[in-house]
Amino acid sequence: DSELQQLLNIFKLLGTPNESVWPGVGKLRDWHEFPQWKPQDLAKAVPELDSHGIDLLRRMLIYDPAERIHANQALDHPYFDTLDKTQWDKFDICEDKENSSHANKC
């Protein structure tokens, strides 16, 4: 698919962005007038996700970057509450490989 076709597919799912959902979108370089679609129900688009998953996905797909969920906030989202977070300890150990006594494990 072309970049334009990808944009149109996104707009068909999330709705065409406008000034009310993304202030300043009309002033973006290369912005055009696009067909106006209404947002679709993400739960129907991704029926495998539970309500927490749908909420997280919705927050990750917000058009306005200033309003979109940040990565650290996403990791604290209830969707990940059942995840075994002990595996993240490995990443804490490996952050500073040069000064870590665990460097050979990373």
mmCIF file of N, CA and C in Angstrom:
data_model
loop_
_atom_site.group_PDB
_atom_site.id
_atom_site.type_symbol
_atom_site.label_atom_id
_atom_site.label_comp_id
_atom_site.label_asym_id
_atom_site.label_seq_id
_atom_site.Cartn_x
_atom_site.Cartn_y
_atom_site.Cartn_z
ATOM 1 N N ASP A 1 0.828 -1.196 0.000
ATOM 2 C CA ASP A 1 0.000 0.000 0.000
ATOM 3 C C ASP A 1 0.867 1.253 0.000
ATOM 4 N N SER A 2 0.371 2.280 -0.605
ATOM 5 C CA SER A 2 1.067 3.557 -0.595
ATOM 6 C C SER A 2 0.877 4.234 0.762
ATOM 7 N N GLU A 3 1.675 5.263 1.028
ATOM 8 C CA GLU A 3 1.526 6.011 2.277
ATOM 9 C C GLU A 3 0.129 6.614 2.377
ATOM 10 N N LEU A 4 -0.381 7.119 1.274
ATOM 11 C CA LEU A 4 -1.721 7.696 1.277
ATOM 12 C C LEU A 4 -2.759 6.637 1.612
ATOM 13 N N GLN A 5 -2.632 5.461 1.025
ATOM 14 C CA GLN A 5 -3.590 4.390 1.302
ATOM 15 C C GLN A 5 -3.526 3.967 2.771
ATOM 16 N N GLN A 6 -2.331 3.935 3.338
ATOM 17 C CA GLN A 6 -2.193 3.612 4.760
ATOM 18 C C GLN A 6 -2.893 4.662 5.618
ATOM 19 N N LEU A 7 -2.699 5.940 5.283
ATOM 20 C CA LEU A 7 -3.385 7.003 6.012
ATOM 21 C C LEU A 7 -4.899 6.843 5.932
ATOM 22 N N LEU A 8 -5.387 6.564 4.749
ATOM 23 C CA LEU A 8 -6.830 6.403 4.583
ATOM 24 C C LEU A 8 -7.350 5.223 5.396
ATOM 25 N N ASN A 9 -6.595 4.146 5.458
ATOM 26 C CA ASN A 9 -7.001 3.001 6.284
ATOM 27 C C ASN A 9 -7.043 3.376 7.764
ATOM 28 N N ILE A 10 -6.059 4.147 8.210
ATOM 29 C CA ILE A 10 -6.046 4.615 9.600
ATOM 30 C C ILE A 10 -7.256 5.497 9.860
ATOM 31 N N PHE A 11 -7.524 6.433 8.937
ATOM 32 C CA PHE A 11 -8.651 7.330 9.107
ATOM 33 C C PHE A 11 -9.978 6.576 9.129
ATOM 34 N N LYS A 12 -10.090 5.535 8.316
ATOM 35 C CA LYS A 12 -11.321 4.737 8.301
ATOM 36 C C LYS A 12 -11.563 4.065 9.644
ATOM 37 N N LEU A 13 -10.499 3.672 10.328
ATOM 38 C CA LEU A 13 -10.633 3.011 11.627
ATOM 39 C C LEU A 13 -10.781 4.015 12.767
ATOM 40 N N LEU A 14 -9.898 5.007 12.799
ATOM 41 C CA LEU A 14 -9.858 5.932 13.932
ATOM 42 C C LEU A 14 -10.684 7.196 13.720
ATOM 43 N N GLY A 15 -11.191 7.376 12.515
ATOM 44 C CA GLY A 15 -11.889 8.608 12.173
ATOM 45 C C GLY A 15 -10.891 9.595 11.599
ATOM 46 N N THR A 16 -11.353 10.425 10.715
ATOM 47 C CA THR A 16 -10.479 11.430 10.121
ATOM 48 C C THR A 16 -10.198 12.496 11.173
ATOM 49 N N PRO A 17 -8.913 12.788 11.418
ATOM 50 C CA PRO A 17 -8.612 13.798 12.432
ATOM 51 C C PRO A 17 -9.084 15.183 11.998
ATOM 52 N N ASN A 18 -9.464 15.960 12.995
ATOM 53 C CA ASN A 18 -9.868 17.346 12.747
ATOM 54 C C ASN A 18 -9.365 18.195 13.907
ATOM 55 N N GLU A 19 -9.647 19.472 13.866
ATOM 56 C CA GLU A 19 -9.133 20.402 14.872
ATOM 57 C C GLU A 19 -9.643 20.092 16.282
ATOM 58 N N SER A 20 -10.775 19.448 16.400
ATOM 59 C CA SER A 20 -11.300 19.160 17.744
ATOM 60 C C SER A 20 -10.567 18.003 18.413
ATOM 61 N N VAL A 21 -10.068 17.044 17.642
ATOM 62 C CA VAL A 21 -9.325 15.919 18.233
ATOM 63 C C VAL A 21 -7.819 16.104 18.154
ATOM 64 N N TRP A 22 -7.364 16.987 17.267
ATOM 65 C CA TRP A 22 -5.929 17.239 17.112
ATOM 66 C C TRP A 22 -5.727 18.690 16.698
ATOM 67 N N PRO A 23 -5.707 19.590 17.669
ATOM 68 C CA PRO A 23 -5.535 20.997 17.344
ATOM 69 C C PRO A 23 -4.267 21.224 16.512
ATOM 70 N N GLY A 24 -4.421 21.961 15.428
ATOM 71 C CA GLY A 24 -3.295 22.261 14.553
ATOM 72 C C GLY A 24 -3.100 21.280 13.419
ATOM 73 N N VAL A 25 -3.906 20.237 13.349
ATOM 74 C CA VAL A 25 -3.711 19.227 12.306
ATOM 75 C C VAL A 25 -3.824 19.829 10.913
ATOM 76 N N GLY A 26 -4.678 20.792 10.743
ATOM 77 C CA GLY A 26 -4.867 21.402 9.431
ATOM 78 C C GLY A 26 -3.679 22.230 8.975
ATOM 79 N N LYS A 27 -2.796 22.571 9.907
ATOM 80 C CA LYS A 27 -1.617 23.374 9.575
ATOM 81 C C LYS A 27 -0.383 22.510 9.326
ATOM 82 N N LEU A 28 -0.529 21.199 9.468
ATOM 83 C CA LEU A 28 0.610 20.317 9.229
ATOM 84 C C LEU A 28 1.024 20.378 7.763
ATOM 85 N N ARG A 29 2.337 20.279 7.543
ATOM 86 C CA ARG A 29 2.850 20.268 6.178
ATOM 87 C C ARG A 29 2.235 19.085 5.430
ATOM 88 N N ASP A 30 1.870 19.298 4.229
ATOM 89 C CA ASP A 30 1.275 18.266 3.360
ATOM 90 C C ASP A 30 -0.110 17.810 3.802
ATOM 91 N N TRP A 31 -0.762 18.559 4.713
ATOM 92 C CA TRP A 31 -2.126 18.190 5.100
ATOM 93 C C TRP A 31 -3.072 18.543 3.966
ATOM 94 N N HIS A 32 -3.994 17.648 3.705
ATOM 95 C CA HIS A 32 -4.992 17.846 2.655
ATOM 96 C C HIS A 32 -6.371 17.679 3.275
ATOM 97 N N GLU A 33 -7.354 18.023 2.525
ATOM 98 C CA GLU A 33 -8.713 17.695 2.921
ATOM 99 C C GLU A 33 -8.941 16.231 2.556
ATOM 100 N N PHE A 34 -9.299 15.444 3.531
ATOM 101 C CA PHE A 34 -9.510 14.016 3.322
ATOM 102 C C PHE A 34 -10.985 13.696 3.494
ATOM 103 N N PRO A 35 -11.416 12.553 2.967
ATOM 104 C CA PRO A 35 -12.790 12.127 3.252
ATOM 105 C C PRO A 35 -12.993 12.060 4.769
ATOM 106 N N GLN A 36 -14.192 12.374 5.206
ATOM 107 C CA GLN A 36 -14.479 12.413 6.641
ATOM 108 C C GLN A 36 -15.117 11.094 7.084
ATOM 109 N N TRP A 37 -14.366 10.334 7.881
ATOM 110 C CA TRP A 37 -14.881 9.099 8.453
ATOM 111 C C TRP A 37 -15.063 9.275 9.952
ATOM 112 N N LYS A 38 -16.027 8.588 10.495
ATOM 113 C CA LYS A 38 -16.245 8.576 11.939
ATOM 114 C C LYS A 38 -15.432 7.431 12.535
ATOM 115 N N PRO A 39 -14.991 7.583 13.795
ATOM 116 C CA PRO A 39 -14.220 6.501 14.429
ATOM 117 C C PRO A 39 -15.051 5.224 14.542
ATOM 118 N N GLN A 40 -14.392 4.104 14.331
ATOM 119 C CA GLN A 40 -15.031 2.805 14.479
ATOM 120 C C GLN A 40 -14.801 2.272 15.894
ATOM 121 N N ASP A 41 -15.560 1.301 16.269
ATOM 122 C CA ASP A 41 -15.433 0.667 17.586
ATOM 123 C C ASP A 41 -14.209 -0.253 17.573
ATOM 124 N N LEU A 42 -13.172 0.096 18.359
ATOM 125 C CA LEU A 42 -11.948 -0.718 18.387
ATOM 126 C C LEU A 42 -12.223 -2.131 18.896
ATOM 127 N N ALA A 43 -13.206 -2.298 19.758
ATOM 128 C CA ALA A 43 -13.534 -3.622 20.273
ATOM 129 C C ALA A 43 -14.003 -4.548 19.144
ATOM 130 N N LYS A 44 -14.641 -3.987 18.142
ATOM 131 C CA LYS A 44 -15.059 -4.790 16.991
ATOM 132 C C LYS A 44 -13.880 -5.051 16.057
ATOM 133 N N ALA A 45 -12.954 -4.098 15.986
ATOM 134 C CA ALA A 45 -11.787 -4.250 15.113
ATOM 135 C C ALA A 45 -10.801 -5.261 15.683
ATOM 136 N N VAL A 46 -10.707 -5.318 17.022
ATOM 137 C CA VAL A 46 -9.780 -6.237 17.697
ATOM 138 C C VAL A 46 -10.558 -6.967 18.804
ATOM 139 N N PRO A 47 -11.415 -7.911 18.423
ATOM 140 C CA PRO A 47 -12.291 -8.558 19.410
ATOM 141 C C PRO A 47 -11.551 -9.427 20.431
ATOM 142 N N GLU A 48 -10.289 -9.743 20.168
ATOM 143 C CA GLU A 48 -9.529 -10.579 21.093
ATOM 144 C C GLU A 48 -9.131 -9.825 22.357
ATOM 145 N N LEU A 49 -9.123 -8.493 22.313
ATOM 146 C CA LEU A 49 -8.692 -7.696 23.457
ATOM 147 C C LEU A 49 -9.814 -7.530 24.472
ATOM 148 N N ASP A 50 -9.442 -7.588 25.747
ATOM 149 C CA ASP A 50 -10.415 -7.304 26.795
ATOM 150 C C ASP A 50 -10.571 -5.790 26.934
ATOM 151 N N SER A 51 -11.380 -5.353 27.882
ATOM 152 C CA SER A 51 -11.658 -3.927 28.012
ATOM 153 C C SER A 51 -10.403 -3.126 28.353
ATOM 154 N N HIS A 52 -9.487 -3.709 29.153
ATOM 155 C CA HIS A 52 -8.236 -3.018 29.453
ATOM 156 C C HIS A 52 -7.378 -2.876 28.197
ATOM 157 N N GLY A 53 -7.343 -3.917 27.382
ATOM 158 C CA GLY A 53 -6.574 -3.862 26.147
ATOM 159 C C GLY A 53 -7.113 -2.833 25.180
ATOM 160 N N ILE A 54 -8.424 -2.759 25.080
ATOM 161 C CA ILE A 54 -9.053 -1.768 24.204
ATOM 162 C C ILE A 54 -8.746 -0.359 24.703
ATOM 163 N N ASP A 55 -8.813 -0.154 26.016
ATOM 164 C CA ASP A 55 -8.519 1.162 26.576
ATOM 165 C C ASP A 55 -7.072 1.569 26.289
ATOM 166 N N LEU A 56 -6.139 0.638 26.499
ATOM 167 C CA LEU A 56 -4.733 0.933 26.238
ATOM 168 C C LEU A 56 -4.514 1.235 24.756
ATOM 169 N N LEU A 57 -5.065 0.425 23.894
ATOM 170 C CA LEU A 57 -4.926 0.642 22.452
ATOM 171 C C LEU A 57 -5.482 2.001 22.057
ATOM 172 N N ARG A 58 -6.654 2.336 22.573
ATOM 173 C CA ARG A 58 -7.270 3.630 22.272
ATOM 174 C C ARG A 58 -6.347 4.769 22.697
ATOM 175 N N ARG A 59 -5.737 4.649 23.889
ATOM 176 C CA ARG A 59 -4.845 5.702 24.378
ATOM 177 C C ARG A 59 -3.554 5.785 23.552
ATOM 178 N N MET A 60 -3.115 4.669 23.012
ATOM 179 C CA MET A 60 -1.899 4.653 22.200
ATOM 180 C C MET A 60 -2.136 5.209 20.803
ATOM 181 N N LEU A 61 -3.369 5.174 20.343
ATOM 182 C CA LEU A 61 -3.697 5.591 18.983
ATOM 183 C C LEU A 61 -4.287 6.993 18.903
ATOM 184 N N ILE A 62 -4.214 7.751 19.984
ATOM 185 C CA ILE A 62 -4.708 9.122 19.960
ATOM 186 C C ILE A 62 -3.847 9.930 18.986
ATOM 187 N N TYR A 63 -4.495 10.659 18.113
ATOM 188 C CA TYR A 63 -3.767 11.415 17.090
ATOM 189 C C TYR A 63 -2.828 12.455 17.678
ATOM 190 N N ASP A 64 -3.324 13.261 18.605
ATOM 191 C CA ASP A 64 -2.546 14.367 19.157
ATOM 192 C C ASP A 64 -1.438 13.818 20.050
ATOM 193 N N PRO A 65 -0.170 13.962 19.656
ATOM 194 C CA PRO A 65 0.926 13.414 20.454
ATOM 195 C C PRO A 65 0.953 13.938 21.887
ATOM 196 N N ALA A 66 0.489 15.160 22.090
ATOM 197 C CA ALA A 66 0.478 15.732 23.438
ATOM 198 C C ALA A 66 -0.535 15.022 24.342
ATOM 199 N N GLU A 67 -1.523 14.389 23.752
ATOM 200 C CA GLU A 67 -2.566 13.695 24.513
ATOM 201 C C GLU A 67 -2.357 12.184 24.579
ATOM 202 N N ARG A 68 -1.480 11.660 23.740
ATOM 203 C CA ARG A 68 -1.234 10.214 23.648
ATOM 204 C C ARG A 68 -0.530 9.717 24.904
ATOM 205 N N ILE A 69 -0.801 8.493 25.297
ATOM 206 C CA ILE A 69 -0.166 7.892 26.467
ATOM 207 C C ILE A 69 1.329 7.720 26.217
ATOM 208 N N HIS A 70 2.124 7.976 27.247
ATOM 209 C CA HIS A 70 3.577 7.803 27.151
ATOM 210 C C HIS A 70 3.924 6.335 27.432
ATOM 211 N N ALA A 71 5.073 5.901 26.994
ATOM 212 C CA ALA A 71 5.474 4.494 27.128
ATOM 213 C C ALA A 71 5.474 4.040 28.582
ATOM 214 N N ASN A 72 6.042 4.836 29.481
ATOM 215 C CA ASN A 72 6.072 4.439 30.891
ATOM 216 C C ASN A 72 4.679 4.364 31.482
ATOM 217 N N GLN A 73 3.800 5.267 31.085
ATOM 218 C CA GLN A 73 2.414 5.209 31.540
ATOM 219 C C GLN A 73 1.740 3.944 30.999
ATOM 220 N N ALA A 74 2.039 3.609 29.756
ATOM 221 C CA ALA A 74 1.447 2.418 29.150
ATOM 222 C C ALA A 74 1.854 1.159 29.909
ATOM 223 N N LEU A 75 3.107 1.094 30.334
ATOM 224 C CA LEU A 75 3.564 -0.084 31.072
ATOM 225 C C LEU A 75 2.867 -0.222 32.419
ATOM 226 N N ASP A 76 2.393 0.885 32.978
ATOM 227 C CA ASP A 76 1.668 0.852 34.241
ATOM 228 C C ASP A 76 0.170 0.666 34.058
ATOM 229 N N HIS A 77 -0.280 0.543 32.826
ATOM 230 C CA HIS A 77 -1.704 0.393 32.541
ATOM 231 C C HIS A 77 -2.211 -0.950 33.085
ATOM 232 N N PRO A 78 -3.459 -1.001 33.543
ATOM 233 C CA PRO A 78 -4.021 -2.256 34.064
ATOM 234 C C PRO A 78 -3.956 -3.438 33.095
ATOM 235 N N TYR A 79 -3.845 -3.179 31.805
ATOM 236 C CA TYR A 79 -3.733 -4.271 30.839
ATOM 237 C C TYR A 79 -2.551 -5.184 31.174
ATOM 238 N N PHE A 80 -1.490 -4.605 31.731
ATOM 239 C CA PHE A 80 -0.288 -5.367 32.034
ATOM 240 C C PHE A 80 -0.236 -5.872 33.474
ATOM 241 N N ASP A 81 -1.314 -5.714 34.230
ATOM 242 C CA ASP A 81 -1.307 -6.125 35.636
ATOM 243 C C ASP A 81 -1.000 -7.606 35.833
ATOM 244 N N THR A 82 -1.400 -8.438 34.901
ATOM 245 C CA THR A 82 -1.184 -9.881 35.054
ATOM 246 C C THR A 82 0.142 -10.345 34.466
ATOM 247 N N LEU A 83 0.883 -9.430 33.892
ATOM 248 C CA LEU A 83 2.170 -9.767 33.295
ATOM 249 C C LEU A 83 3.209 -10.036 34.381
ATOM 250 N N ASP A 84 3.999 -11.063 34.202
ATOM 251 C CA ASP A 84 5.091 -11.368 35.131
ATOM 252 C C ASP A 84 6.198 -10.357 34.887
ATOM 253 N N LYS A 85 6.297 -9.376 35.754
ATOM 254 C CA LYS A 85 7.247 -8.282 35.568
ATOM 255 C C LYS A 85 8.635 -8.599 36.110
ATOM 256 N N THR A 86 8.824 -9.793 36.636
ATOM 257 C CA THR A 86 10.154 -10.155 37.133
ATOM 258 C C THR A 86 11.155 -10.240 35.984
ATOM 259 N N GLN A 87 10.681 -10.506 34.786
ATOM 260 C CA GLN A 87 11.584 -10.572 33.635
ATOM 261 C C GLN A 87 12.183 -9.200 33.328
ATOM 262 N N TRP A 88 11.571 -8.126 33.791
ATOM 263 C CA TRP A 88 12.096 -6.787 33.553
ATOM 264 C C TRP A 88 13.358 -6.538 34.365
ATOM 265 N N ASP A 89 13.579 -7.314 35.409
ATOM 266 C CA ASP A 89 14.783 -7.149 36.216
ATOM 267 C C ASP A 89 16.034 -7.295 35.361
ATOM 268 N N LYS A 90 15.975 -8.150 34.364
ATOM 269 C CA LYS A 90 17.122 -8.349 33.485
ATOM 270 C C LYS A 90 17.525 -7.037 32.828
ATOM 271 N N PHE A 91 16.536 -6.251 32.421
ATOM 272 C CA PHE A 91 16.833 -4.988 31.753
ATOM 273 C C PHE A 91 17.429 -3.977 32.724
ATOM 274 N N ASP A 92 17.002 -4.013 33.982
ATOM 275 C CA ASP A 92 17.585 -3.115 34.979
ATOM 276 C C ASP A 92 19.062 -3.444 35.185
ATOM 277 N N ILE A 93 19.399 -4.716 35.217
ATOM 278 C CA ILE A 93 20.779 -5.156 35.414
ATOM 279 C C ILE A 93 21.634 -4.763 34.213
ATOM 280 N N CYS A 94 21.083 -4.829 33.035
ATOM 281 C CA CYS A 94 21.857 -4.626 31.814
ATOM 282 C C CYS A 94 21.972 -3.171 31.393
ATOM 283 N N GLU A 95 21.316 -2.256 32.088
ATOM 284 C CA GLU A 95 21.363 -0.858 31.683
ATOM 285 C C GLU A 95 22.780 -0.321 31.575
ATOM 286 N N ASP A 96 23.635 -0.663 32.533
ATOM 287 C CA ASP A 96 25.001 -0.132 32.544
ATOM 288 C C ASP A 96 25.965 -1.308 32.460
ATOM 289 N N LYS A 97 26.078 -1.867 31.274
ATOM 290 C CA LYS A 97 26.886 -3.076 31.087
ATOM 291 C C LYS A 97 28.338 -2.879 31.507
ATOM 292 N N GLU A 98 28.896 -1.717 31.211
ATOM 293 C CA GLU A 98 30.325 -1.513 31.470
ATOM 294 C C GLU A 98 30.656 -1.571 32.959
ATOM 295 N N ASN A 99 29.745 -1.096 33.795
ATOM 296 C CA ASN A 99 30.018 -1.024 35.227
ATOM 297 C C ASN A 99 29.327 -2.132 36.023
ATOM 298 N N SER A 100 28.664 -3.037 35.334
ATOM 299 C CA SER A 100 27.910 -4.058 36.020
ATOM 300 C C SER A 100 28.713 -5.337 36.179
ATOM 301 N N SER A 101 28.591 -5.929 37.356
ATOM 302 C CA SER A 101 29.226 -7.234 37.565
ATOM 303 C C SER A 101 28.457 -8.330 36.842
ATOM 304 N N HIS A 102 27.274 -7.967 36.347
ATOM 305 C CA HIS A 102 26.442 -8.928 35.625
ATOM 306 C C HIS A 102 26.579 -8.768 34.112
ATOM 307 N N ALA A 103 27.561 -8.023 33.666
ATOM 308 C CA ALA A 103 27.692 -7.709 32.238
ATOM 309 C C ALA A 103 27.769 -8.949 31.371
ATOM 310 N N ASN A 104 28.372 -10.015 31.865
ATOM 311 C CA ASN A 104 28.474 -11.222 31.046
ATOM 312 C C ASN A 104 27.143 -11.932 30.890
ATOM 313 N N LYS A 105 26.143 -11.579 31.682
ATOM 314 C CA LYS A 105 24.829 -12.186 31.588
ATOM 315 C C LYS A 105 23.928 -11.429 30.592
ATOM 316 N N CYS A 106 24.327 -10.252 30.167
ATOM 317 C CA CYS A 106 23.483 -9.403 29.329
ATOM 318 C C CYS A 106 23.700 -9.690 27.847
#
